[in-house]
PDB file of N, CA and C in Angstrom:
ATOM      1  N   MET W   1     -21.286  -6.684  16.808  1.00  0.00           N
ATOM      2  CA  MET W   1     -20.345  -5.598  16.796  1.00  0.00           C
ATOM      3  C   MET W   1     -21.068  -4.339  17.263  1.00  0.00           C
ATOM      4  N   SER W   2     -20.436  -3.596  18.142  1.00  0.00           N
ATOM      5  CA  SER W   2     -21.059  -2.380  18.643  1.00  0.00           C
ATOM      6  C   SER W   2     -20.862  -1.240  17.652  1.00  0.00           C
ATOM      7  N   ARG W   3     -21.540  -0.142  17.920  1.00  0.00           N
ATOM      8  CA  ARG W   3     -21.418   1.017  17.023  1.00  0.00           C
ATOM      9  C   ARG W   3     -20.004   1.580  17.030  1.00  0.00           C
ATOM     10  N   ASP W   4     -19.363   1.552  18.212  1.00  0.00           N
ATOM     11  CA  ASP W   4     -17.987   2.053  18.289  1.00  0.00           C
ATOM     12  C   ASP W   4     -17.053   1.214  17.425  1.00  0.00           C
ATOM     13  N   ASP W   5     -17.232  -0.118  17.471  1.00  0.00           N
ATOM     14  CA  ASP W   5     -16.395  -0.992  16.649  1.00  0.00           C
ATOM     15  C   ASP W   5     -16.643  -0.755  15.167  1.00  0.00           C
ATOM     16  N   GLU W   6     -17.902  -0.562  14.790  1.00  0.00           N
ATOM     17  CA  GLU W   6     -18.222  -0.299  13.392  1.00  0.00           C
ATOM     18  C   GLU W   6     -17.644   1.032  12.939  1.00  0.00           C
ATOM     19  N   ALA W   7     -17.751   2.044  13.782  1.00  0.00           N
ATOM     20  CA  ALA W   7     -17.208   3.366  13.438  1.00  0.00           C
ATOM     21  C   ALA W   7     -15.692   3.302  13.305  1.00  0.00           C
ATOM     22  N   ARG W   8     -15.046   2.577  14.201  1.00  0.00           N
ATOM     23  CA  ARG W   8     -13.593   2.442  14.142  1.00  0.00           C
ATOM     24  C   ARG W   8     -13.173   1.693  12.882  1.00  0.00           C
ATOM     25  N   ALA W   9     -13.915   0.651  12.522  1.00  0.00           N
ATOM     26  CA  ALA W   9     -13.610  -0.109  11.313  1.00  0.00           C
ATOM     27  C   ALA W   9     -13.760   0.770  10.071  1.00  0.00           C
ATOM     28  N   ILE W  10     -14.779   1.599  10.055  1.00  0.00           N
ATOM     29  CA  ILE W  10     -14.986   2.507   8.917  1.00  0.00           C
ATOM     30  C   ILE W  10     -13.857   3.527   8.842  1.00  0.00           C
ATOM     31  N   ARG W  11     -13.456   4.080  10.000  1.00  0.00           N
ATOM     32  CA  ARG W  11     -12.350   5.047  10.021  1.00  0.00           C
ATOM     33  C   ARG W  11     -11.055   4.398   9.541  1.00  0.00           C
ATOM     34  N   GLU W  12     -10.797   3.166   9.981  1.00  0.00           N
ATOM     35  CA  GLU W  12      -9.578   2.480   9.562  1.00  0.00           C
ATOM     36  C   GLU W  12      -9.593   2.190   8.067  1.00  0.00           C
ATOM     37  N   THR W  13     -10.752   1.831   7.546  1.00  0.00           N
ATOM     38  CA  THR W  13     -10.868   1.578   6.111  1.00  0.00           C
ATOM     39  C   THR W  13     -10.620   2.857   5.322  1.00  0.00           C
ATOM     40  N   GLU W  14     -11.210   3.962   5.765  1.00  0.00           N
ATOM     41  CA  GLU W  14     -10.998   5.243   5.089  1.00  0.00           C
ATOM     42  C   GLU W  14      -9.535   5.675   5.177  1.00  0.00           C
ATOM     43  N   LEU W  15      -8.906   5.453   6.337  1.00  0.00           N
ATOM     44  CA  LEU W  15      -7.497   5.797   6.497  1.00  0.00           C
ATOM     45  C   LEU W  15      -6.637   4.981   5.537  1.00  0.00           C
ATOM     46  N   GLU W  16      -6.941   3.702   5.404  1.00  0.00           N
ATOM     47  CA  GLU W  16      -6.177   2.848   4.501  1.00  0.00           C
ATOM     48  C   GLU W  16      -6.359   3.282   3.044  1.00  0.00           C
ATOM     49  N   LYS W  17      -7.576   3.689   2.679  1.00  0.00           N
ATOM     50  CA  LYS W  17      -7.809   4.194   1.327  1.00  0.00           C
ATOM     51  C   LYS W  17      -7.007   5.474   1.082  1.00  0.00           C
ATOM     52  N   ASP W  18      -6.988   6.369   2.080  1.00  0.00           N
ATOM     53  CA  ASP W  18      -6.224   7.612   1.945  1.00  0.00           C
ATOM     54  C   ASP W  18      -4.735   7.324   1.808  1.00  0.00           C
ATOM     55  N   ARG W  19      -4.224   6.385   2.610  1.00  0.00           N
ATOM     56  CA  ARG W  19      -2.809   6.023   2.510  1.00  0.00           C
ATOM     57  C   ARG W  19      -2.478   5.481   1.127  1.00  0.00           C
ATOM     58  N   ALA W  20      -3.348   4.643   0.603  1.00  0.00           N
ATOM     59  CA  ALA W  20      -3.107   4.073  -0.721  1.00  0.00           C
ATOM     60  C   ALA W  20      -3.139   5.158  -1.793  1.00  0.00           C
ATOM     61  N   ARG W  21      -4.112   6.054  -1.711  1.00  0.00           N
ATOM     62  CA  ARG W  21      -4.209   7.135  -2.707  1.00  0.00           C
ATOM     63  C   ARG W  21      -2.987   8.034  -2.678  1.00  0.00           C
ATOM     64  N   TYR W  22      -2.613   8.490  -1.477  1.00  0.00           N
ATOM     65  CA  TYR W  22      -1.491   9.419  -1.382  1.00  0.00           C
ATOM     66  C   TYR W  22      -0.157   8.735  -1.657  1.00  0.00           C
ATOM     67  N   GLY W  23      -0.043   7.468  -1.331  1.00  0.00           N
ATOM     68  CA  GLY W  23       1.171   6.734  -1.677  1.00  0.00           C
ATOM     69  C   GLY W  23       1.321   6.609  -3.180  1.00  0.00           C
ATOM     70  N   LEU W  24       0.227   6.271  -3.842  1.00  0.00           N
ATOM     71  CA  LEU W  24       0.253   6.169  -5.298  1.00  0.00           C
ATOM     72  C   LEU W  24       0.522   7.533  -5.930  1.00  0.00           C
ATOM     73  N   LEU W  25      -0.077   8.572  -5.375  1.00  0.00           N
ATOM     74  CA  LEU W  25       0.169   9.919  -5.881  1.00  0.00           C
ATOM     75  C   LEU W  25       1.642  10.297  -5.729  1.00  0.00           C
ATOM     76  N   ALA W  26       2.236   9.958  -4.596  1.00  0.00           N
ATOM     77  CA  ALA W  26       3.651  10.262  -4.379  1.00  0.00           C
ATOM     78  C   ALA W  26       4.528   9.529  -5.385  1.00  0.00           C
ATOM     79  N   ILE W  27       4.201   8.277  -5.661  1.00  0.00           N
ATOM     80  CA  ILE W  27       4.977   7.515  -6.646  1.00  0.00           C
ATOM     81  C   ILE W  27       4.823   8.121  -8.038  1.00  0.00           C
ATOM     82  N   LEU W  28       3.600   8.465  -8.412  1.00  0.00           N
ATOM     83  CA  LEU W  28       3.381   9.059  -9.733  1.00  0.00           C
ATOM     84  C   LEU W  28       4.121  10.386  -9.891  1.00  0.00           C
ATOM     85  N   VAL W  29       4.047  11.246  -8.871  1.00  0.00           N
ATOM     86  CA  VAL W  29       4.726  12.544  -8.946  1.00  0.00           C
ATOM     87  C   VAL W  29       6.240  12.362  -9.024  1.00  0.00           C
ATOM     88  N   SER W  30       6.776  11.466  -8.216  1.00  0.00           N
ATOM     89  CA  SER W  30       8.232  11.260  -8.248  1.00  0.00           C
ATOM     90  C   SER W  30       8.673  10.633  -9.563  1.00  0.00           C
ATOM     91  N   ASN W  31       7.870   9.711 -10.102  1.00  0.00           N
ATOM     92  CA  ASN W  31       8.216   9.134 -11.407  1.00  0.00           C
ATOM     93  C   ASN W  31       8.173  10.188 -12.513  1.00  0.00           C
ATOM     94  N   LEU W  32       7.183  11.068 -12.454  1.00  0.00           N
ATOM     95  CA  LEU W  32       7.123  12.155 -13.437  1.00  0.00           C
ATOM     96  C   LEU W  32       8.311  13.104 -13.281  1.00  0.00           C
ATOM     97  N   ALA W  33       8.724  13.359 -12.051  1.00  0.00           N
ATOM     98  CA  ALA W  33       9.883  14.220 -11.820  1.00  0.00           C
ATOM     99  C   ALA W  33      11.152  13.578 -12.389  1.00  0.00           C
ATOM    100  N   ILE W  34      11.315  12.286 -12.168  1.00  0.00           N
ATOM    101  CA  ILE W  34      12.485  11.589 -12.711  1.00  0.00           C
ATOM    102  C   ILE W  34      12.461  11.629 -14.234  1.00  0.00           C
ATOM    103  N   ALA W  35      11.290  11.373 -14.814  1.00  0.00           N
ATOM    104  CA  ALA W  35      11.172  11.411 -16.275  1.00  0.00           C
ATOM    105  C   ALA W  35      11.459  12.816 -16.806  1.00  0.00           C
ATOM    106  N   GLY W  36      10.970  13.835 -16.101  1.00  0.00           N
ATOM    107  CA  GLY W  36      11.227  15.214 -16.522  1.00  0.00           C
ATOM    108  C   GLY W  36      12.699  15.562 -16.485  1.00  0.00           C
ATOM    109  N   VAL W  37      13.373  15.156 -15.437  1.00  0.00           N
ATOM    110  CA  VAL W  37      14.812  15.417 -15.340  1.00  0.00           C
ATOM    111  C   VAL W  37      15.572  14.662 -16.427  1.00  0.00           C
ATOM    112  N   ALA W  38      15.154  13.427 -16.701  1.00  0.00           N
ATOM    113  CA  ALA W  38      15.817  12.657 -17.755  1.00  0.00           C
ATOM    114  C   ALA W  38      15.606  13.312 -19.120  1.00  0.00           C
ATOM    115  N   ILE W  39      14.395  13.758 -19.390  1.00  0.00           N
ATOM    116  CA  ILE W  39      14.122  14.424 -20.670  1.00  0.00           C
ATOM    117  C   ILE W  39      14.930  15.708 -20.786  1.00  0.00           C
ATOM    118  N   PHE W  40      14.976  16.479 -19.712  1.00  0.00           N
ATOM    119  CA  PHE W  40      15.768  17.715 -19.718  1.00  0.00           C
ATOM    120  C   PHE W  40      17.244  17.391 -19.924  1.00  0.00           C
ATOM    121  N   GLY W  41      17.729  16.356 -19.268  1.00  0.00           N
ATOM    122  CA  GLY W  41      19.130  15.965 -19.420  1.00  0.00           C
ATOM    123  C   GLY W  41      19.461  15.534 -20.831  1.00  0.00           C
ATOM    124  N   VAL W  42      18.572  14.755 -21.438  1.00  0.00           N
ATOM    125  CA  VAL W  42      18.793  14.319 -22.814  1.00  0.00           C
ATOM    126  C   VAL W  42      18.774  15.522 -23.762  1.00  0.00           C
ATOM    127  N   TRP W  43      17.877  16.441 -23.535  1.00  0.00           N
ATOM    128  CA  TRP W  43      17.779  17.641 -24.368  1.00  0.00           C
ATOM    129  C   TRP W  43      19.051  18.479 -24.282  1.00  0.00           C
ATOM    130  N   ARG W  44      19.616  18.590 -23.083  1.00  0.00           N
ATOM    131  CA  ARG W  44      20.804  19.428 -22.886  1.00  0.00           C
ATOM    132  C   ARG W  44      22.090  18.749 -23.342  1.00  0.00           C
ATOM    133  N   LEU W  45      22.061  17.438 -23.587  1.00  0.00           N
ATOM    134  CA  LEU W  45      23.288  16.727 -23.975  1.00  0.00           C
ATOM    135  C   LEU W  45      23.624  16.880 -25.459  1.00  0.00           C
ATOM    136  N   ASP W  46      22.742  17.404 -26.238  1.00  0.00           N
ATOM    137  CA  ASP W  46      22.999  17.704 -27.657  1.00  0.00           C
ATOM    138  C   ASP W  46      23.509  16.508 -28.453  1.00  0.00           C
ATOM    139  N   GLY W  47      22.911  15.340 -28.261  1.00  0.00           N
ATOM    140  CA  GLY W  47      23.194  14.218 -29.142  1.00  0.00           C
ATOM    141  C   GLY W  47      24.344  13.309 -28.763  1.00  0.00           C
ATOM    142  N   ASP W  48      24.937  13.428 -27.597  1.00  0.00           N
ATOM    143  CA  ASP W  48      25.998  12.500 -27.177  1.00  0.00           C
ATOM    144  C   ASP W  48      25.321  11.184 -26.796  1.00  0.00           C
ATOM    145  N   LYS W  49      25.321  10.246 -27.745  1.00  0.00           N
ATOM    146  CA  LYS W  49      24.523   9.034 -27.597  1.00  0.00           C
ATOM    147  C   LYS W  49      24.938   8.167 -26.398  1.00  0.00           C
ATOM    148  N   ALA W  50      26.199   8.076 -26.107  1.00  0.00           N
ATOM    149  CA  ALA W  50      26.660   7.245 -24.999  1.00  0.00           C
ATOM    150  C   ALA W  50      26.131   7.777 -23.657  1.00  0.00           C
ATOM    151  N   VAL W  51      26.161   9.072 -23.495  1.00  0.00           N
ATOM    152  CA  VAL W  51      25.679   9.667 -22.249  1.00  0.00           C
ATOM    153  C   VAL W  51      24.160   9.621 -22.187  1.00  0.00           C
ATOM    154  N   ILE W  52      23.495   9.802 -23.325  1.00  0.00           N
ATOM    155  CA  ILE W  52      22.031   9.743 -23.361  1.00  0.00           C
ATOM    156  C   ILE W  52      21.556   8.360 -22.925  1.00  0.00           C
ATOM    157  N   VAL W  53      22.217   7.310 -23.406  1.00  0.00           N
ATOM    158  CA  VAL W  53      21.853   5.947 -23.006  1.00  0.00           C
ATOM    159  C   VAL W  53      22.021   5.777 -21.501  1.00  0.00           C
ATOM    160  N   GLY W  54      23.083   6.319 -20.950  1.00  0.00           N
ATOM    161  CA  GLY W  54      23.303   6.233 -19.502  1.00  0.00           C
ATOM    162  C   GLY W  54      22.228   6.957 -18.711  1.00  0.00           C
ATOM    163  N   VAL W  55      21.847   8.147 -19.163  1.00  0.00           N
ATOM    164  CA  VAL W  55      20.816   8.930 -18.472  1.00  0.00           C
ATOM    165  C   VAL W  55      19.478   8.205 -18.522  1.00  0.00           C
ATOM    166  N   LEU W  56      19.110   7.709 -19.693  1.00  0.00           N
ATOM    167  CA  LEU W  56      17.834   7.013 -19.832  1.00  0.00           C
ATOM    168  C   LEU W  56      17.812   5.698 -19.048  1.00  0.00           C
ATOM    169  N   THR W  57      18.931   4.998 -19.023  1.00  0.00           N
ATOM    170  CA  THR W  57      19.017   3.762 -18.241  1.00  0.00           C
ATOM    171  C   THR W  57      18.868   4.051 -16.757  1.00  0.00           C
ATOM    172  N   ALA W  58      19.539   5.085 -16.288  1.00  0.00           N
ATOM    173  CA  ALA W  58      19.429   5.450 -14.869  1.00  0.00           C
ATOM    174  C   ALA W  58      18.012   5.875 -14.519  1.00  0.00           C
ATOM    175  N   ALA W  59      17.375   6.632 -15.399  1.00  0.00           N
ATOM    176  CA  ALA W  59      15.998   7.077 -15.139  1.00  0.00           C
ATOM    177  C   ALA W  59      15.050   5.886 -15.112  1.00  0.00           C
ATOM    178  N   PHE W  60      15.189   4.971 -16.063  1.00  0.00           N
ATOM    179  CA  PHE W  60      14.337   3.786 -16.084  1.00  0.00           C
ATOM    180  C   PHE W  60      14.547   2.947 -14.830  1.00  0.00           C
ATOM    181  N   THR W  61      15.789   2.794 -14.418  1.00  0.00           N
ATOM    182  CA  THR W  61      16.089   2.022 -13.206  1.00  0.00           C
ATOM    183  C   THR W  61      15.468   2.673 -11.980  1.00  0.00           C
ATOM    184  N   ALA W  62      15.567   3.983 -11.867  1.00  0.00           N
ATOM    185  CA  ALA W  62      14.995   4.685 -10.717  1.00  0.00           C
ATOM    186  C   ALA W  62      13.477   4.557 -10.684  1.00  0.00           C
ATOM    187  N   VAL W  63      12.836   4.735 -11.831  1.00  0.00           N
ATOM    188  CA  VAL W  63      11.372   4.648 -11.892  1.00  0.00           C
ATOM    189  C   VAL W  63      10.912   3.231 -11.557  1.00  0.00           C
ATOM    190  N   SER W  64      11.520   2.242 -12.177  1.00  0.00           N
ATOM    191  CA  SER W  64      11.083   0.863 -11.934  1.00  0.00           C
ATOM    192  C   SER W  64      11.387   0.416 -10.511  1.00  0.00           C
ATOM    193  N   SER W  65      12.511   0.822  -9.951  1.00  0.00           N
ATOM    194  CA  SER W  65      12.845   0.442  -8.573  1.00  0.00           C
ATOM    195  C   SER W  65      11.875   1.062  -7.572  1.00  0.00           C
ATOM    196  N   MET W  66      11.573   2.330  -7.764  1.00  0.00           N
ATOM    197  CA  MET W  66      10.675   3.011  -6.834  1.00  0.00           C
ATOM    198  C   MET W  66       9.264   2.430  -6.910  1.00  0.00           C
ATOM    199  N   THR W  67       8.793   2.197  -8.109  1.00  0.00           N
ATOM    200  CA  THR W  67       7.448   1.649  -8.278  1.00  0.00           C
ATOM    201  C   THR W  67       7.368   0.239  -7.706  1.00  0.00           C
ATOM    202  N   THR W  68       8.359  -0.585  -7.987  1.00  0.00           N
ATOM    203  CA  THR W  68       8.373  -1.948  -7.463  1.00  0.00           C
ATOM    204  C   THR W  68       8.461  -1.952  -5.946  1.00  0.00           C
ATOM    205  N   ALA W  69       9.263  -1.077  -5.387  1.00  0.00           N
ATOM    206  CA  ALA W  69       9.375  -1.004  -3.925  1.00  0.00           C
ATOM    207  C   ALA W  69       8.046  -0.609  -3.300  1.00  0.00           C
ATOM    208  N   TYR W  70       7.374   0.376  -3.867  1.00  0.00           N
ATOM    209  CA  TYR W  70       6.077   0.799  -3.330  1.00  0.00           C
ATOM    210  C   TYR W  70       5.068  -0.343  -3.387  1.00  0.00           C
ATOM    211  N   LEU W  71       4.967  -0.983  -4.538  1.00  0.00           N
ATOM    212  CA  LEU W  71       3.992  -2.063  -4.675  1.00  0.00           C
ATOM    213  C   LEU W  71       4.330  -3.241  -3.771  1.00  0.00           C
ATOM    214  N   GLY W  72       5.606  -3.549  -3.615  1.00  0.00           N
ATOM    215  CA  GLY W  72       6.009  -4.637  -2.719  1.00  0.00           C
ATOM    216  C   GLY W  72       5.708  -4.331  -1.264  1.00  0.00           C
ATOM    217  N   ILE W  73       6.026  -3.120  -0.834  1.00  0.00           N
ATOM    218  CA  ILE W  73       5.744  -2.728   0.547  1.00  0.00           C
ATOM    219  C   ILE W  73       4.245  -2.712   0.801  1.00  0.00           C
ATOM    220  N   LYS W  74       3.475  -2.239  -0.158  1.00  0.00           N
ATOM    221  CA  LYS W  74       2.018  -2.198  -0.018  1.00  0.00           C
ATOM    222  C   LYS W  74       1.450  -3.614   0.081  1.00  0.00           C
ATOM    223  N   ALA W  75       1.947  -4.520  -0.737  1.00  0.00           N
ATOM    224  CA  ALA W  75       1.470  -5.901  -0.698  1.00  0.00           C
ATOM    225  C   ALA W  75       1.800  -6.564   0.636  1.00  0.00           C
ATOM    226  N   ILE W  76       3.013  -6.351   1.123  1.00  0.00           N
ATOM    227  CA  ILE W  76       3.409  -6.936   2.401  1.00  0.00           C
ATOM    228  C   ILE W  76       2.586  -6.340   3.535  1.00  0.00           C
ATOM    229  N   SER W  77       2.348  -5.044   3.482  1.00  0.00           N
ATOM    230  CA  SER W  77       1.534  -4.384   4.505  1.00  0.00           C
ATOM    231  C   SER W  77       0.117  -4.933   4.523  1.00  0.00           C
ATOM    232  N   ASN W  78      -0.474  -5.101   3.356  1.00  0.00           N
ATOM    233  CA  ASN W  78      -1.829  -5.654   3.285  1.00  0.00           C
ATOM    234  C   ASN W  78      -1.872  -7.084   3.805  1.00  0.00           C
ATOM    235  N   THR W  79      -0.860  -7.880   3.466  1.00  0.00           N
ATOM    236  CA  THR W  79      -0.807  -9.260   3.938  1.00  0.00           C
ATOM    237  C   THR W  79      -0.663  -9.313   5.450  1.00  0.00           C
ATOM    238  N   ALA W  80       0.226  -8.492   5.997  1.00  0.00           N
ATOM    239  CA  ALA W  80       0.427  -8.476   7.448  1.00  0.00           C
ATOM    240  C   ALA W  80      -0.842  -8.031   8.170  1.00  0.00           C
ATOM    241  N   LYS W  81      -1.527  -7.054   7.606  1.00  0.00           N
ATOM    242  CA  LYS W  81      -2.758  -6.574   8.231  1.00  0.00           C
ATOM    243  C   LYS W  81      -3.832  -7.654   8.227  1.00  0.00           C
ATOM    244  N   SER W  82      -3.968  -8.369   7.115  1.00  0.00           N
ATOM    245  CA  SER W  82      -4.986  -9.420   7.063  1.00  0.00           C
ATOM    246  C   SER W  82      -4.647 -10.562   8.011  1.00  0.00           C
ATOM    247  N   ILE W  83      -3.368 -10.877   8.174  1.00  0.00           N
ATOM    248  CA  ILE W  83      -2.966 -11.921   9.121  1.00  0.00           C
ATOM    249  C   ILE W  83      -3.279 -11.474  10.544  1.00  0.00           C
ATOM    250  N   ALA W  84      -2.978 -10.207  10.858  1.00  0.00           N
ATOM    251  CA  ALA W  84      -3.246  -9.701  12.207  1.00  0.00           C
ATOM    252  C   ALA W  84      -4.740  -9.685  12.503  1.00  0.00           C
ATOM    253  N   LEU W  85      -5.557  -9.275  11.526  1.00  0.00           N
ATOM    254  CA  LEU W  85      -7.000  -9.260  11.729  1.00  0.00           C
ATOM    255  C   LEU W  85      -7.548 -10.672  11.904  1.00  0.00           C
ATOM    256  N   ASP W  86      -7.003 -11.627  11.148  1.00  0.00           N
ATOM    257  CA  ASP W  86      -7.435 -13.015  11.269  1.00  0.00           C
ATOM    258  C   ASP W  86      -7.066 -13.574  12.644  1.00  0.00           C
ATOM    259  N   ALA W  87      -5.861 -13.261  13.115  1.00  0.00           N
ATOM    260  CA  ALA W  87      -5.438 -13.730  14.435  1.00  0.00           C
ATOM    261  C   ALA W  87      -6.291 -13.106  15.531  1.00  0.00           C
ATOM    262  N   ALA W  88      -6.621 -11.830  15.397  1.00  0.00           N
ATOM    263  CA  ALA W  88      -7.464 -11.169  16.393  1.00  0.00           C
ATOM    264  C   ALA W  88      -8.863 -11.782  16.401  1.00  0.00           C
ATOM    265  N   ALA W  89      -9.380 -12.115  15.240  1.00  0.00           N
ATOM    266  CA  ALA W  89     -10.703 -12.744  15.173  1.00  0.00           C
ATOM    267  C   ALA W  89     -10.679 -14.123  15.826  1.00  0.00           C
ATOM    268  N   ARG W  90      -9.597 -14.860  15.622  1.00  0.00           N
ATOM    269  CA  ARG W  90      -9.474 -16.183  16.272  1.00  0.00           C
ATOM    270  C   ARG W  90      -9.401 -16.045  17.781  1.00  0.00           C
ATOM    271  N   ARG W  91      -8.598 -15.078  18.252  1.00  0.00           N
ATOM    272  CA  ARG W  91      -8.494 -14.872  19.707  1.00  0.00           C
ATOM    273  C   ARG W  91      -9.837 -14.488  20.294  1.00  0.00           C
ATOM    274  N   HIS W  92     -10.562 -13.649  19.577  1.00  0.00           N
ATOM    275  CA  HIS W  92     -11.881 -13.231  20.057  1.00  0.00           C
ATOM    276  C   HIS W  92     -12.837 -14.421  20.094  1.00  0.00           C
ATOM    277  N   ALA W  93     -12.765 -15.276  19.088  1.00  0.00           N
ATOM    278  CA  ALA W  93     -13.637 -16.450  19.052  1.00  0.00           C
ATOM    279  C   ALA W  93     -13.295 -17.423  20.172  1.00  0.00           C
ATOM    280  N   GLU W  94     -12.001 -17.539  20.509  1.00  0.00           N
ATOM    281  CA  GLU W  94     -11.593 -18.433  21.591  1.00  0.00           C
ATOM    282  C   GLU W  94     -11.954 -17.851  22.949  1.00  0.00           C
ATOM    283  N   ALA W  95     -11.981 -16.532  23.064  1.00  0.00           N
ATOM    284  CA  ALA W  95     -12.283 -15.892  24.348  1.00  0.00           C
ATOM    285  C   ALA W  95     -13.760 -15.991  24.691  1.00  0.00           C
ATOM    286  N   VAL W  96     -14.616 -16.049  23.700  1.00  0.00           N
ATOM    287  CA  VAL W  96     -16.055 -16.161  23.950  1.00  0.00           C
ATOM    288  C   VAL W  96     -16.348 -17.606  24.322  1.00  0.00           C
ATOM    289  N   PRO W  97     -16.870 -17.844  25.528  1.00  0.00           N
ATOM    290  CA  PRO W  97     -17.099 -19.223  25.936  1.00  0.00           C
ATOM    291  C   PRO W  97     -18.220 -19.844  25.093  1.00  0.00           C
ATOM    292  N   ALA W  98     -18.005 -21.112  24.798  1.00  0.00           N
ATOM    293  CA  ALA W  98     -19.018 -21.837  24.025  1.00  0.00           C
ATOM    294  C   ALA W  98     -20.193 -22.178  24.932  1.00  0.00           C
ATOM    295  N   ALA W  99     -21.341 -22.280  24.351  1.00  0.00           N
ATOM    296  CA  ALA W  99     -22.547 -22.628  25.117  1.00  0.00           C
ATOM    297  C   ALA W  99     -22.418 -24.066  25.597  1.00  0.00           C
ATOM    298  N   PRO W 100     -22.838 -24.327  26.834  1.00  0.00           N
ATOM    299  CA  PRO W 100     -22.734 -25.697  27.350  1.00  0.00           C
ATOM    300  C   PRO W 100     -23.649 -26.604  26.521  1.00  0.00           C
ATOM    301  N   PRO W 101     -23.274 -27.873  26.417  1.00  0.00           N
ATOM    302  CA  PRO W 101     -24.111 -28.785  25.634  1.00  0.00           C
ATOM    303  C   PRO W 101     -25.477 -28.959  26.302  1.00  0.00           C
ATOM    304  N   ALA W 102     -26.471 -29.167  25.487  1.00  0.00           N
ATOM    305  CA  ALA W 102     -27.829 -29.359  26.003  1.00  0.00           C
ATOM    306  C   ALA W 102     -27.901 -30.722  26.698  1.00  0.00           C
ATOM    307  N   PRO W 103     -28.644 -30.793  27.792  1.00  0.00           N
ATOM    308  CA  PRO W 103     -28.745 -32.089  28.471  1.00  0.00           C
ATOM    309  C   PRO W 103     -29.493 -33.093  27.584  1.00  0.00           C
ATOM    310  N   ARG W 104     -29.038 -34.327  27.699  1.00  0.00           N
ATOM    311  CA  ARG W 104     -29.667 -35.370  26.874  1.00  0.00           C
ATOM    312  C   ARG W 104     -30.891 -35.906  27.583  1.00  0.00           C
ATOM    313  N   ALA W 105     -31.884 -36.182  26.791  1.00  0.00           N
ATOM    314  CA  ALA W 105     -33.109 -36.744  27.362  1.00  0.00           C
ATOM    315  C   ALA W 105     -32.875 -38.217  27.677  1.00  0.00           C
ATOM    316  N   PRO W 106     -33.450 -38.703  28.806  1.00  0.00           N
ATOM    317  CA  PRO W 106     -33.231 -40.118  29.161  1.00  0.00           C
ATOM    318  C   PRO W 106     -33.920 -41.092  28.259  1.00  0.00           C
TER     319      PRO W 106
END
């Protein structure tokens, strides 16, 4: 592997780490925002239990759906990337000609 290939691989790895960090941060912030709105809504409802259950159910559904979607998309993305890298490695291995067999001694 040349230095350019190594540098590119390092940059891609760092980019993937940054994407994972900021994606997780976005999910955490949005989940906290949903929880905050739900808590504020429950506080302002002054004890109407039927509506409180609805608000909390909706908040739980939103948090779990968003988190599950993020983790599912991330898993699929990682799987697709590993498949693509494996296919590229196979193509590269097939493109490099094999050494001719050594002549046999009589």
